[in-house]
CSV table of C-alpha atoms in Angstrom, one decimal:
chain,number,residue,atom,x,y,z
A,666,MET,CA,0.0,0.0,0.0
A,667,ASN,CA,1.3,3.4,-1.0
A,668,LEU,CA,0.6,5.4,2.2
A,669,ASP,CA,0.7,9.2,2.4
A,670,MET,CA,2.7,9.4,5.7
A,671,ASP,CA,1.9,13.2,6.0
A,672,GLN,CA,-1.8,12.3,6.0
A,673,ALA,CA,-1.2,9.5,8.5
A,674,GLN,CA,0.8,11.8,10.8
A,675,LYS,CA,-2.0,14.3,10.7
A,676,ILE,CA,-4.6,11.7,11.8
A,677,LEU,CA,-2.3,10.4,14.5
A,678,MET,CA,-1.4,13.8,15.9
A,679,ASP,CA,-5.1,14.9,15.8
A,680,TRP,CA,-5.9,11.8,17.9
A,681,PHE,CA,-3.3,12.8,20.5
A,682,GLU,CA,-4.5,16.4,20.5
A,683,LYS,CA,-8.0,15.1,21.4
A,684,ASN,CA,-7.0,12.4,23.8
A,685,GLN,CA,-3.8,13.4,25.5
A,686,GLN,CA,-5.5,14.3,28.7
A,687,VAL,CA,-7.1,10.8,28.9
A,688,ALA,CA,-3.6,9.4,28.5
A,689,ILE,CA,-2.2,11.7,31.3
A,690,ASP,CA,-5.0,10.8,33.6
A,691,THR,CA,-4.5,7.1,32.9
A,692,SER,CA,-0.8,7.3,33.7
A,693,LYS,CA,-1.6,9.1,37.0
A,694,LYS,CA,-4.1,6.5,38.0
A,695,ILE,CA,-1.5,3.7,37.4
A,696,TRP,CA,1.0,5.8,39.3
A,697,ASP,CA,-1.4,6.1,42.3
A,698,LEU,CA,-2.1,2.3,42.2
A,699,ALA,CA,1.6,1.4,42.1
A,700,GLU,CA,1.0,-2.4,41.9
A,701,ILE,CA,4.1,-4.6,42.1
A,702,GLN,CA,4.9,-7.7,40.0
A,703,PHE,CA,2.0,-10.1,39.3
A,704,GLU,CA,-0.3,-7.9,41.5
A,705,GLU,CA,-1.1,-5.3,38.7
A,706,PHE,CA,-4.8,-6.2,38.6
A,707,GLU,CA,-6.3,-2.7,38.5
A,708,SER,CA,-3.5,-1.4,36.3
A,709,SER,CA,-3.9,-4.2,33.8
A,710,ALA,CA,-7.7,-3.7,33.8
A,711,LEU,CA,-7.4,0.1,33.2
A,712,LEU,CA,-5.4,-0.5,30.0
A,713,SER,CA,-7.2,-3.5,28.7
A,714,ASN,CA,-10.6,-2.1,29.4
A,715,TRP,CA,-9.6,1.1,27.6
A,716,LEU,CA,-8.4,-0.9,24.6
A,717,GLU,CA,-11.6,-3.0,24.6
A,718,SER,CA,-13.7,0.1,24.7
A,719,GLU,CA,-11.9,1.3,21.5
A,720,GLY,CA,-12.7,-1.9,19.6
A,721,PHE,CA,-9.8,-4.2,20.4
A,722,THR,CA,-10.4,-7.9,21.2
A,723,ILE,CA,-8.8,-8.8,24.6
A,724,GLU,CA,-7.3,-12.1,25.6
A,725,ARG,CA,-6.7,-11.9,29.4
A,726,GLY,CA,-4.6,-14.1,31.5
A,727,VAL,CA,-2.2,-15.2,28.8
A,728,ALA,CA,0.7,-17.6,29.7
A,729,ASN,CA,-1.1,-18.4,32.9
A,730,MET,CA,-0.5,-14.9,34.3
A,731,PRO,CA,-3.7,-13.2,35.5
A,732,THR,CA,-2.4,-9.7,34.8
A,733,ALA,CA,-1.0,-10.4,31.3
A,734,PHE,CA,-3.1,-9.7,28.2
A,735,VAL,CA,-3.1,-9.4,24.5
A,736,ALA,CA,-5.2,-6.8,22.7
A,737,THR,CA,-5.8,-7.3,19.0
A,738,TYR,CA,-7.2,-5.2,16.2
A,739,SER,CA,-7.2,-6.9,12.7
A,740,THR,CA,-8.3,-6.0,9.2
A,741,ALA,CA,-6.1,-8.6,7.6
A,742,ASP,CA,-3.9,-11.6,8.6
A,743,LYS,CA,-0.6,-9.9,7.6
A,744,PRO,CA,1.5,-8.0,8.5
A,745,VAL,CA,1.4,-8.4,12.3
A,746,ILE,CA,2.9,-5.5,14.3
A,747,GLY,CA,3.3,-5.6,18.0
A,748,ILE,CA,3.7,-3.1,20.8
A,749,ILE,CA,4.9,-3.8,24.4
A,750,ALA,CA,3.3,-2.3,27.4
A,751,GLU,CA,4.5,-2.6,31.0
A,752,TYR,CA,2.8,-1.3,34.2
A,753,ASP,CA,4.4,-2.9,37.3
A,754,ALA,CA,5.8,-0.8,40.1
A,755,LEU,CA,8.7,-1.3,42.6
A,756,GLU,CA,8.3,-2.4,46.2
A,757,GLY,CA,8.8,0.3,48.8
A,758,LEU,CA,9.8,3.2,46.4
A,759,GLY,CA,6.6,5.2,46.8
A,760,CYS,CA,7.0,8.9,47.7
A,761,GLU,CA,5.1,12.2,47.5
A,762,ILE,CA,5.4,14.4,44.4
A,763,ALA,CA,7.7,16.9,46.0
A,764,ASP,CA,11.1,18.4,45.3
A,765,THR,CA,12.5,16.7,48.4
A,766,HIS,CA,12.3,13.0,49.3
A,767,ILE,CA,9.1,12.4,51.3
A,768,PRO,CA,8.7,8.5,51.3
A,769,THR,CA,5.3,7.1,51.8
A,770,GLY,CA,6.4,3.6,52.7
A,771,LYS,CA,4.2,2.4,49.8
A,772,ASN,CA,5.2,1.0,46.4
A,773,GLY,CA,6.2,3.4,43.7
A,774,HIS,CA,6.7,3.7,39.9
A,775,ALA,CA,10.5,4.3,40.2
A,776,CYS,CA,11.0,2.9,36.7
A,777,GLY,CA,8.2,4.8,35.1
A,778,HIS,CA,6.1,1.8,33.9
A,779,ASN,CA,2.9,3.8,34.5
A,780,LEU,CA,4.1,6.0,31.6
A,781,PHE,CA,5.4,3.0,29.6
A,782,GLY,CA,2.1,1.1,29.6
A,783,THR,CA,-0.1,4.2,29.0
A,784,ALA,CA,2.1,5.5,26.1
A,785,SER,CA,2.0,2.1,24.4
A,786,THR,CA,-1.7,1.8,24.9
A,787,SER,CA,-2.3,5.3,23.5
A,788,ALA,CA,-0.2,4.5,20.5
A,789,ALA,CA,-2.1,1.3,19.7
A,790,ILE,CA,-5.4,3.1,19.8
A,791,ALA,CA,-4.1,5.9,17.6
A,792,ILE,CA,-2.8,3.4,15.1
A,793,LYS,CA,-6.2,1.7,15.0
A,794,THR,CA,-7.8,5.1,14.2
A,795,ALA,CA,-5.4,5.6,11.3
A,796,MET,CA,-5.9,2.0,10.1
A,797,GLU,CA,-9.7,2.7,10.0
A,798,GLU,CA,-9.5,6.1,8.3
A,799,LEU,CA,-6.9,5.1,5.7
A,800,GLY,CA,-8.0,1.5,5.0
A,801,ILE,CA,-4.7,0.0,6.2
A,802,LYS,CA,-4.7,-3.8,6.1
A,803,GLY,CA,-3.0,-5.8,8.8
A,804,THR,CA,-3.1,-6.9,12.4
A,805,LEU,CA,-2.1,-4.8,15.5
A,806,LYS,CA,-1.3,-6.4,18.8
A,807,LEU,CA,-0.7,-4.7,22.1
A,808,PHE,CA,1.0,-7.0,24.6
A,809,GLY,CA,0.2,-6.2,28.3
A,810,CYS,CA,3.3,-7.5,30.1
A,811,PRO,CA,3.4,-7.7,33.9
A,812,ALA,CA,6.3,-8.2,36.3
A,813,GLU,CA,9.2,-6.8,34.3
A,814,GLU,CA,10.9,-6.0,37.6
A,815,GLY,CA,12.4,-9.4,38.3
A,816,GLY,CA,9.4,-11.6,37.3
A,817,SER,CA,10.6,-12.4,33.7
A,818,ALA,CA,7.0,-12.4,32.5
A,819,LYS,CA,7.9,-11.9,28.9
A,820,VAL,CA,10.2,-14.9,29.0
A,821,PHE,CA,7.3,-17.1,30.0
A,822,MET,CA,5.2,-15.5,27.3
A,823,VAL,CA,7.9,-16.4,24.8
A,824,ARG,CA,8.0,-19.9,26.1
A,825,ASP,CA,4.3,-20.2,25.7
A,826,GLY,CA,4.3,-18.8,22.1
A,827,VAL,CA,2.5,-15.6,22.9
A,828,PHE,CA,4.7,-13.6,20.5
A,829,ASP,CA,4.6,-16.1,17.6
A,830,GLY,CA,3.7,-14.9,14.1
A,831,LEU,CA,4.8,-11.2,14.5
A,832,ASP,CA,6.6,-9.3,11.8
A,833,ALA,CA,7.9,-6.5,14.1
A,834,MET,CA,7.8,-5.4,17.6
A,835,ILE,CA,8.3,-1.9,19.0
A,836,ALA,CA,8.7,-0.7,22.5
A,837,TRP,CA,10.1,2.2,24.6
A,838,HIS,CA,11.2,3.0,28.2
A,839,PRO,CA,11.4,6.2,30.3
A,840,ALA,CA,14.9,7.5,30.6
A,841,ASN,CA,17.1,10.6,31.0
A,842,ALA,CA,17.5,11.2,27.3
A,843,THR,CA,15.6,10.6,24.0
A,844,MET,CA,16.8,8.3,21.3
A,845,CYS,CA,16.3,5.0,19.5
A,846,THR,CA,18.7,2.6,21.0
A,847,MET,CA,20.3,-0.5,19.6
A,848,ALA,CA,22.4,-1.1,22.6
A,849,SER,CA,22.1,-4.7,23.8
A,850,SER,CA,20.9,-5.3,27.3
A,851,LEU,CA,22.7,-7.7,29.6
A,852,ALA,CA,21.6,-11.3,30.0
A,853,ILE,CA,20.6,-12.1,33.6
A,854,TYR,CA,19.9,-15.0,35.9
A,855,GLY,CA,18.2,-14.5,39.3
A,856,VAL,CA,19.2,-17.3,41.5
A,857,LYS,CA,18.4,-18.1,45.2
A,858,PHE,CA,20.9,-20.3,47.1
A,859,ALA,CA,19.5,-22.0,50.2
A,860,PHE,CA,21.9,-23.3,52.8
A,861,HIS,CA,20.8,-26.0,55.3
A,862,GLY,CA,22.5,-26.5,58.6
A,863,ILE,CA,21.8,-27.7,62.2
A,864,ALA,CA,20.3,-25.4,64.8
A,865,ALA,CA,21.8,-25.2,68.2
A,866,HIS,CA,22.2,-22.9,71.3
A,867,ALA,CA,24.7,-20.4,70.2
A,868,GLY,CA,26.2,-20.0,73.7
A,869,VAL,CA,25.8,-23.4,75.3
A,870,THR,CA,26.3,-25.9,72.5
A,871,PRO,CA,27.7,-24.0,69.4
A,872,HIS,CA,29.8,-27.0,68.6
A,873,LEU,CA,26.7,-29.0,67.8
A,874,GLY,CA,25.4,-26.4,65.3
A,875,ARG,CA,26.2,-26.0,61.7
A,876,SER,CA,25.4,-22.4,60.6
A,877,ALA,CA,23.6,-22.0,57.4
A,878,LEU,CA,24.2,-18.3,57.6
A,879,ASP,CA,28.0,-18.9,57.8
A,880,GLY,CA,27.6,-20.8,54.5
A,881,ALA,CA,25.8,-18.0,52.9
A,882,ILE,CA,28.3,-15.4,54.1
A,883,LEU,CA,31.3,-17.5,53.0
A,884,MET,CA,29.7,-18.0,49.7
A,885,ASP,CA,29.4,-14.2,49.3
A,886,VAL,CA,33.1,-13.8,50.3
A,887,GLY,CA,34.0,-16.2,47.6
A,888,VAL,CA,31.9,-14.5,45.0
A,889,ASN,CA,33.5,-11.2,45.9
A,890,TYR,CA,36.9,-12.8,45.1
A,891,LEU,CA,35.5,-14.0,41.8
A,892,ARG,CA,34.8,-10.4,40.7
A,893,GLU,CA,38.6,-10.0,40.0
A,894,HIS,CA,38.4,-12.8,37.5
A,895,MET,CA,35.4,-12.0,35.4
A,896,THR,CA,35.1,-9.6,32.5
A,897,THR,CA,34.5,-6.0,33.4
A,898,SER,CA,31.1,-6.0,31.8
A,899,CYS,CA,29.7,-8.7,34.1
A,900,ARG,CA,27.8,-7.8,37.1
A,901,ILE,CA,26.9,-9.7,40.4
A,902,HIS,CA,24.5,-8.3,43.0
A,903,SER,CA,23.3,-10.0,46.1
A,904,VAL,CA,21.1,-9.8,49.2
A,905,ILE,CA,20.7,-12.1,52.1
A,906,THR,CA,16.9,-12.9,52.1
A,907,ASN,CA,17.0,-15.2,55.2
A,908,GLY,CA,19.8,-14.8,57.8
A,909,GLY,CA,18.2,-16.7,60.7
A,910,ILE,CA,15.7,-15.9,63.4
A,911,ALA,CA,17.7,-14.9,66.5
A,912,PRO,CA,21.4,-14.4,67.4
A,913,ASN,CA,21.3,-17.0,70.2
A,914,ILE,CA,20.3,-19.7,67.8
A,915,VAL,CA,22.8,-21.2,65.2
A,916,PRO,CA,20.8,-20.6,62.0
A,917,SER,CA,19.6,-23.9,60.4
A,918,GLU,CA,18.4,-22.1,57.3
A,919,ALA,CA,19.7,-19.2,55.3
A,920,GLU,CA,19.2,-17.9,51.8
A,921,ILE,CA,21.2,-15.6,49.6
A,922,TYR,CA,19.7,-14.2,46.4
A,923,TYR,CA,22.0,-13.3,43.4
A,924,TYR,CA,21.6,-11.5,40.1
A,925,LEU,CA,24.2,-12.6,37.6
A,926,ARG,CA,24.6,-10.4,34.5
A,927,ALA,CA,26.8,-10.6,31.4
A,928,PRO,CA,26.6,-9.3,27.8
A,929,GLN,CA,25.8,-12.8,26.4
A,930,ARG,CA,23.7,-15.7,27.7
A,931,SER,CA,26.8,-18.0,27.3
A,932,GLU,CA,28.8,-15.7,29.6
A,933,VAL,CA,26.1,-15.8,32.3
A,934,ASP,CA,26.1,-19.6,32.0
A,935,ASP,CA,29.9,-19.7,32.6
A,936,LEU,CA,29.6,-17.3,35.5
A,937,PHE,CA,26.8,-19.4,37.0
A,938,GLU,CA,28.9,-22.5,37.0
A,939,ARG,CA,31.6,-20.8,38.9
A,940,VAL,CA,29.2,-19.4,41.4
A,941,LYS,CA,27.6,-22.8,42.0
A,942,ASP,CA,31.1,-24.2,42.7
A,943,ILE,CA,31.7,-21.4,45.3
A,944,ALA,CA,28.4,-22.4,46.9
A,945,LYS,CA,29.5,-26.0,47.1
A,946,GLY,CA,32.8,-24.9,48.7
A,947,ALA,CA,31.1,-22.8,51.2
A,948,ALA,CA,28.8,-25.6,52.2
A,949,LEU,CA,31.8,-28.0,52.6
A,950,MET,CA,33.6,-25.5,54.8
A,951,THR,CA,30.6,-25.0,57.1
A,952,GLY,CA,29.3,-28.6,57.2
A,953,THR,CA,26.1,-27.5,55.6
A,954,THR,CA,24.3,-28.4,52.4
A,955,VAL,CA,23.2,-26.1,49.7
A,956,ASP,CA,20.7,-26.1,46.8
A,957,TYR,CA,19.7,-23.4,44.4
A,958,LYS,CA,16.7,-22.3,42.3
A,959,ILE,CA,16.6,-20.0,39.2
A,960,VAL,CA,13.7,-17.7,39.9
A,961,SER,CA,14.1,-15.3,36.9
A,962,ALA,CA,16.1,-15.2,33.8
A,963,SER,CA,16.3,-13.3,30.5
A,964,SER,CA,18.5,-13.1,27.5
A,965,ASN,CA,20.4,-10.1,26.1
A,966,SER,CA,18.6,-8.1,23.5
A,967,ILE,CA,19.3,-8.0,19.8
A,968,SER,CA,17.8,-5.0,17.9
A,969,SER,CA,16.8,-4.7,14.3
A,970,LYS,CA,18.7,-2.0,12.4
A,971,ALA,CA,16.0,-2.0,9.7
A,972,ILE,CA,13.2,-1.3,12.2
A,973,SER,CA,15.4,1.0,14.4
A,974,GLU,CA,16.2,3.3,11.4
A,975,VAL,CA,12.4,3.7,10.8
A,976,ALA,CA,11.9,4.3,14.5
A,977,LEU,CA,14.6,7.0,14.7
A,978,LYS,CA,13.2,8.8,11.6
A,979,ASN,CA,9.8,9.0,13.2
A,980,LEU,CA,11.2,10.1,16.5
A,981,LEU,CA,12.9,13.0,14.8
A,982,LYS,CA,9.6,14.0,13.2
A,983,VAL,CA,7.9,14.1,16.7
A,984,GLY,CA,10.8,15.9,18.4
A,985,GLY,CA,11.9,15.7,22.0
A,986,PRO,CA,9.8,16.7,25.0
A,987,LYS,CA,9.6,20.4,25.7
A,988,PHE,CA,9.6,21.3,29.4
A,989,THR,CA,8.3,24.5,31.1
A,990,PRO,CA,10.4,26.9,33.1
A,991,GLU,CA,8.6,25.7,36.2
A,992,GLU,CA,9.6,22.1,35.4
A,993,TYR,CA,13.2,23.2,34.9
A,994,GLU,CA,13.1,24.9,38.3
A,995,PHE,CA,11.6,21.8,39.9
A,996,ALA,CA,14.1,19.5,38.2
A,997,ALA,CA,17.0,21.6,39.6
A,998,LYS,CA,15.7,21.0,43.1
A,999,LEU,CA,15.4,17.3,42.4
A,1000,ASN,CA,19.0,17.3,41.2
A,1001,VAL,CA,20.4,19.4,44.1
A,1002,ASP,CA,22.5,16.4,45.3
A,1003,VAL,CA,23.4,15.2,41.8
A,1004,LYS,CA,27.1,16.0,40.9
A,1005,LEU,CA,28.2,17.2,37.5
A,1006,GLN,CA,30.3,14.0,37.2
A,1007,ASP,CA,27.1,12.0,37.7
A,1008,LYS,CA,25.5,13.8,34.8
A,1009,LEU,CA,28.5,13.3,32.6
A,1010,GLU,CA,28.6,9.6,33.2
A,1011,ASN,CA,24.8,9.4,32.8
A,1012,MET,CA,24.7,11.1,29.4
A,1013,MET,CA,28.0,10.1,27.9
A,1014,PHE,CA,28.3,6.5,29.3
A,1015,MET,CA,24.6,5.5,28.9
A,1016,TYR,CA,23.6,7.5,25.9
A,1017,HIS,CA,26.8,8.7,24.1
A,1018,ILE,CA,25.4,12.2,24.2
A,1019,SER,CA,27.9,15.1,24.2
A,1020,ASP,CA,29.0,16.8,27.4
A,1021,GLU,CA,27.4,20.1,26.3
A,1022,HIS,CA,24.1,18.7,27.7
A,1023,CYS,CA,25.5,17.5,30.9
A,1024,LYS,CA,25.0,20.7,32.9
A,1025,ASP,CA,21.3,20.7,32.1
A,1026,ASP,CA,18.8,19.2,34.5
A,1027,LEU,CA,16.4,18.1,31.7
A,1028,TYR,CA,17.2,16.9,28.1
A,1029,GLU,CA,15.0,18.2,25.2
A,1030,GLY,CA,17.1,17.0,22.3
A,1031,ILE,CA,17.3,13.7,20.4
A,1032,GLY,CA,20.4,11.5,20.4
A,1033,GLU,CA,20.9,10.3,16.9
A,1034,SER,CA,23.6,7.7,17.7
A,1035,MET,CA,21.7,4.4,17.9
A,1036,LEU,CA,24.5,2.8,20.0
A,1037,GLU,CA,24.8,-0.1,17.6
A,1038,GLY,CA,27.3,-2.6,18.8
A,1039,THR,CA,27.4,-1.3,22.4
A,1040,THR,CA,26.2,-3.0,25.6
A,1041,ALA,CA,23.9,-1.2,28.1
A,1042,PRO,CA,24.4,-1.9,31.8
A,1043,TYR,CA,20.9,-3.0,32.5
A,1044,SER,CA,18.7,-6.1,31.9
A,1045,GLY,CA,15.1,-6.7,30.8
A,1046,ASP,CA,12.9,-9.5,29.7
A,1047,SER,CA,12.2,-7.8,26.4
A,1048,GLY,CA,15.6,-9.3,25.4
A,1049,ASP,CA,13.9,-12.7,24.9
A,1050,VAL,CA,11.2,-11.1,22.7
A,1051,SER,CA,13.9,-9.7,20.4
A,1052,TRP,CA,15.1,-13.2,19.6
A,1053,GLN,CA,11.6,-14.0,18.3
A,1054,VAL,CA,10.8,-11.0,16.1
A,1055,PRO,CA,12.5,-8.0,14.7
A,1056,PHE,CA,12.7,-5.5,17.6
A,1057,ALA,CA,13.3,-1.7,18.1
A,1058,SER,CA,13.0,0.4,21.2
A,1059,TYR,CA,13.0,4.1,22.2
A,1060,ASN,CA,14.4,5.7,25.3
A,1061,VAL,CA,12.5,9.0,26.0
A,1062,ALA,CA,13.4,11.7,28.6
A,1063,CYS,CA,11.0,11.4,31.4
A,1064,GLN,CA,13.3,12.2,34.3
A,1065,THR,CA,16.1,14.5,35.3
A,1066,VAL,CA,19.6,14.2,33.9
A,1067,GLY,CA,21.9,12.3,36.2
A,1068,THR,CA,19.4,10.5,38.3
A,1069,GLY,CA,18.9,6.8,37.9
A,1070,ASN,CA,16.1,4.4,37.4
A,1071,HIS,CA,14.7,2.9,40.7
A,1072,SER,CA,15.3,6.3,42.5
A,1073,TRP,CA,12.9,8.4,44.4
A,1074,GLN,CA,13.4,11.2,41.7
A,1075,GLN,CA,12.1,8.9,39.0
A,1076,THR,CA,9.1,8.1,41.1
A,1077,VAL,CA,8.3,11.8,41.4
A,1078,CYS,CA,8.9,12.5,37.7
A,1079,ALA,CA,6.7,9.6,36.6
A,1080,GLY,CA,3.8,11.1,38.4
A,1081,MET,CA,4.0,14.7,37.0
A,1082,GLY,CA,4.5,16.8,33.9
A,1083,ILE,CA,8.1,15.9,33.3
A,1084,GLY,CA,7.3,12.2,32.9
A,1085,GLN,CA,4.0,12.9,31.1
A,1086,LYS,CA,5.6,15.0,28.5
A,1087,GLY,CA,8.1,12.3,27.7
A,1088,MET,CA,5.3,9.7,27.7
A,1089,LEU,CA,3.4,11.6,24.9
A,1090,VAL,CA,6.6,11.9,22.8
A,1091,ALA,CA,7.0,8.1,23.1
A,1092,ALA,CA,3.4,7.4,22.2
A,1093,LYS,CA,3.5,9.6,19.1
A,1094,ALA,CA,6.7,8.1,17.9
A,1095,LEU,CA,5.4,4.6,18.4
A,1096,SER,CA,2.2,5.4,16.5
A,1097,LEU,CA,4.1,6.8,13.5
A,1098,THR,CA,6.4,3.8,13.4
A,1099,GLY,CA,3.6,1.3,13.8
A,1100,VAL,CA,1.7,2.8,10.8
A,1101,GLU,CA,4.8,3.0,8.7
A,1102,LEU,CA,5.7,-0.6,9.4
A,1103,MET,CA,2.2,-1.8,8.8
A,1104,THR,CA,2.5,-0.4,5.2
A,1105,SER,CA,6.2,-1.3,4.4
A,1106,PRO,CA,6.6,-4.9,3.4
A,1107,ASP,CA,10.1,-4.2,2.1
A,1108,ILE,CA,11.3,-3.0,5.5
A,1109,LEU,CA,9.7,-6.0,7.3
A,1110,GLU,CA,11.3,-8.4,4.8
A,1111,ALA,CA,14.7,-6.8,5.4
A,1112,ALA,CA,14.2,-7.0,9.1
A,1113,LYS,CA,13.3,-10.7,9.0
A,1114,LYS,CA,16.4,-11.5,6.9
A,1115,GLU,CA,18.5,-9.6,9.3
A,1116,LEU,CA,17.2,-11.5,12.3
A,1117,ASP,CA,17.4,-14.8,10.5
A,1118,ASP,CA,21.0,-14.2,9.7
A,1119,LYS,CA,21.8,-13.4,13.4
A,1120,LEU,CA,20.1,-16.5,14.6
A,1121,LYS,CA,21.9,-18.9,12.2
A,1122,ASN,CA,24.9,-19.1,14.5
A,1123,TYR,CA,23.1,-18.4,17.8
A,1124,PRO,CA,19.8,-20.1,17.9
A,1125,TYR,CA,17.5,-19.1,20.8
A,1126,THR,CA,17.0,-21.3,23.8
A,1127,SER,CA,14.9,-20.4,26.8
A,1128,PRO,CA,16.9,-19.4,29.8
A,1129,LEU,CA,14.2,-20.7,32.0
A,1130,PRO,CA,14.7,-24.1,33.7
A,1131,ASP,CA,12.3,-26.9,32.9
A,1132,GLY,CA,9.1,-26.7,34.9
A,1133,ALA,CA,9.6,-23.0,35.9
A,1134,THR,CA,6.5,-21.0,36.6
A,1135,PRO,CA,6.0,-17.3,36.8
A,1136,PHE,CA,5.5,-17.3,40.5
A,1137,ASP,CA,8.6,-19.2,41.6
A,1138,ASN,CA,10.3,-16.2,43.2
């Protein structure tokens, strides 16, 4: 179909002009709900009900997850274009919308997924409007994906075939800067090691006890020595999730929870083998036993250059978010403790954006380097989706320069105009890209060939262990 993209753009932008307040209100409702992984019942319902009211067919509870859904609008079997939506919050990171940290003790959207899910949903409805008005043939799917924060929901959805049959997938994420990124995310395993010992009175009969906590601590000491002997792009993080009950009892049970990250799945596998050996050694030293359970896992991402080039072109058409003087003033207060070096590292290391922008508290531009061939320092379960279908993703400025994800500052920005302006930029760019892909068989064919060529030498295998369920962690 020869599509007049100027006409399509006008239809899409008119839709946003009429409906942007609905999108803003929806994002704020999800921000207020702040439901954590696998508990996003109201957030999921808000988005799926909105899509249903606009004429999408909804399949709820996909891949045995009550808060996952697929929304479909179809005028023809092919092509099939997908959009990812997320909406889970983070535990304990709730705070008031203020320029100083006022924690509420509740959960919070410190990764901006209230914006993510709303922008994607808005884009899907706008695309459907353009499809109807312009007679565009194809199928549009919005994937409601819960539990990105450690739940690996999309990996289970991949395993169950939810993403089969797609020709392209587009997504986005709130960030400090705006760009279309081809940087690969890190592969990750989330693993819990449980040590089992013998309880005893810590003062009277310590010689009869075998401390499971000692095993966990010695394991962590060993893992810390391993850090010297792994590649610099690998990451290991841990928390002790069970350290015993009382200090006068030798702990019979202890658990330590690790995240293991590396640029490639194969590297995570190698790292995991070494960590398992350290656990065995710690158990041997302490007279305990140890077992482990992989509770989450995802692969590194592989982006499509063919799709990403279209995505960047449309992002440039939309332009970056434009913030008000009041928002700049507010951002400066949020950044009062953020050092210039933090801004430099944030913008240049993460986004390869020149240092001229690093003195600013908000970023209004668009980075045109797609970071092809680079590795980002984060992980996400969209990685596994990218091995199934040609994939492209945006970062859009929704928070202050120099602050990180999972911070109170991002929780604040996600609930106010700074985040909402970025959200609308993302939604508009997604909608333009979705319509263009729907009417560009040559681009879809090039993207398919590109992915097929990549997978010839590295076929996909699920990182999930046999029998894993979404609720194991």
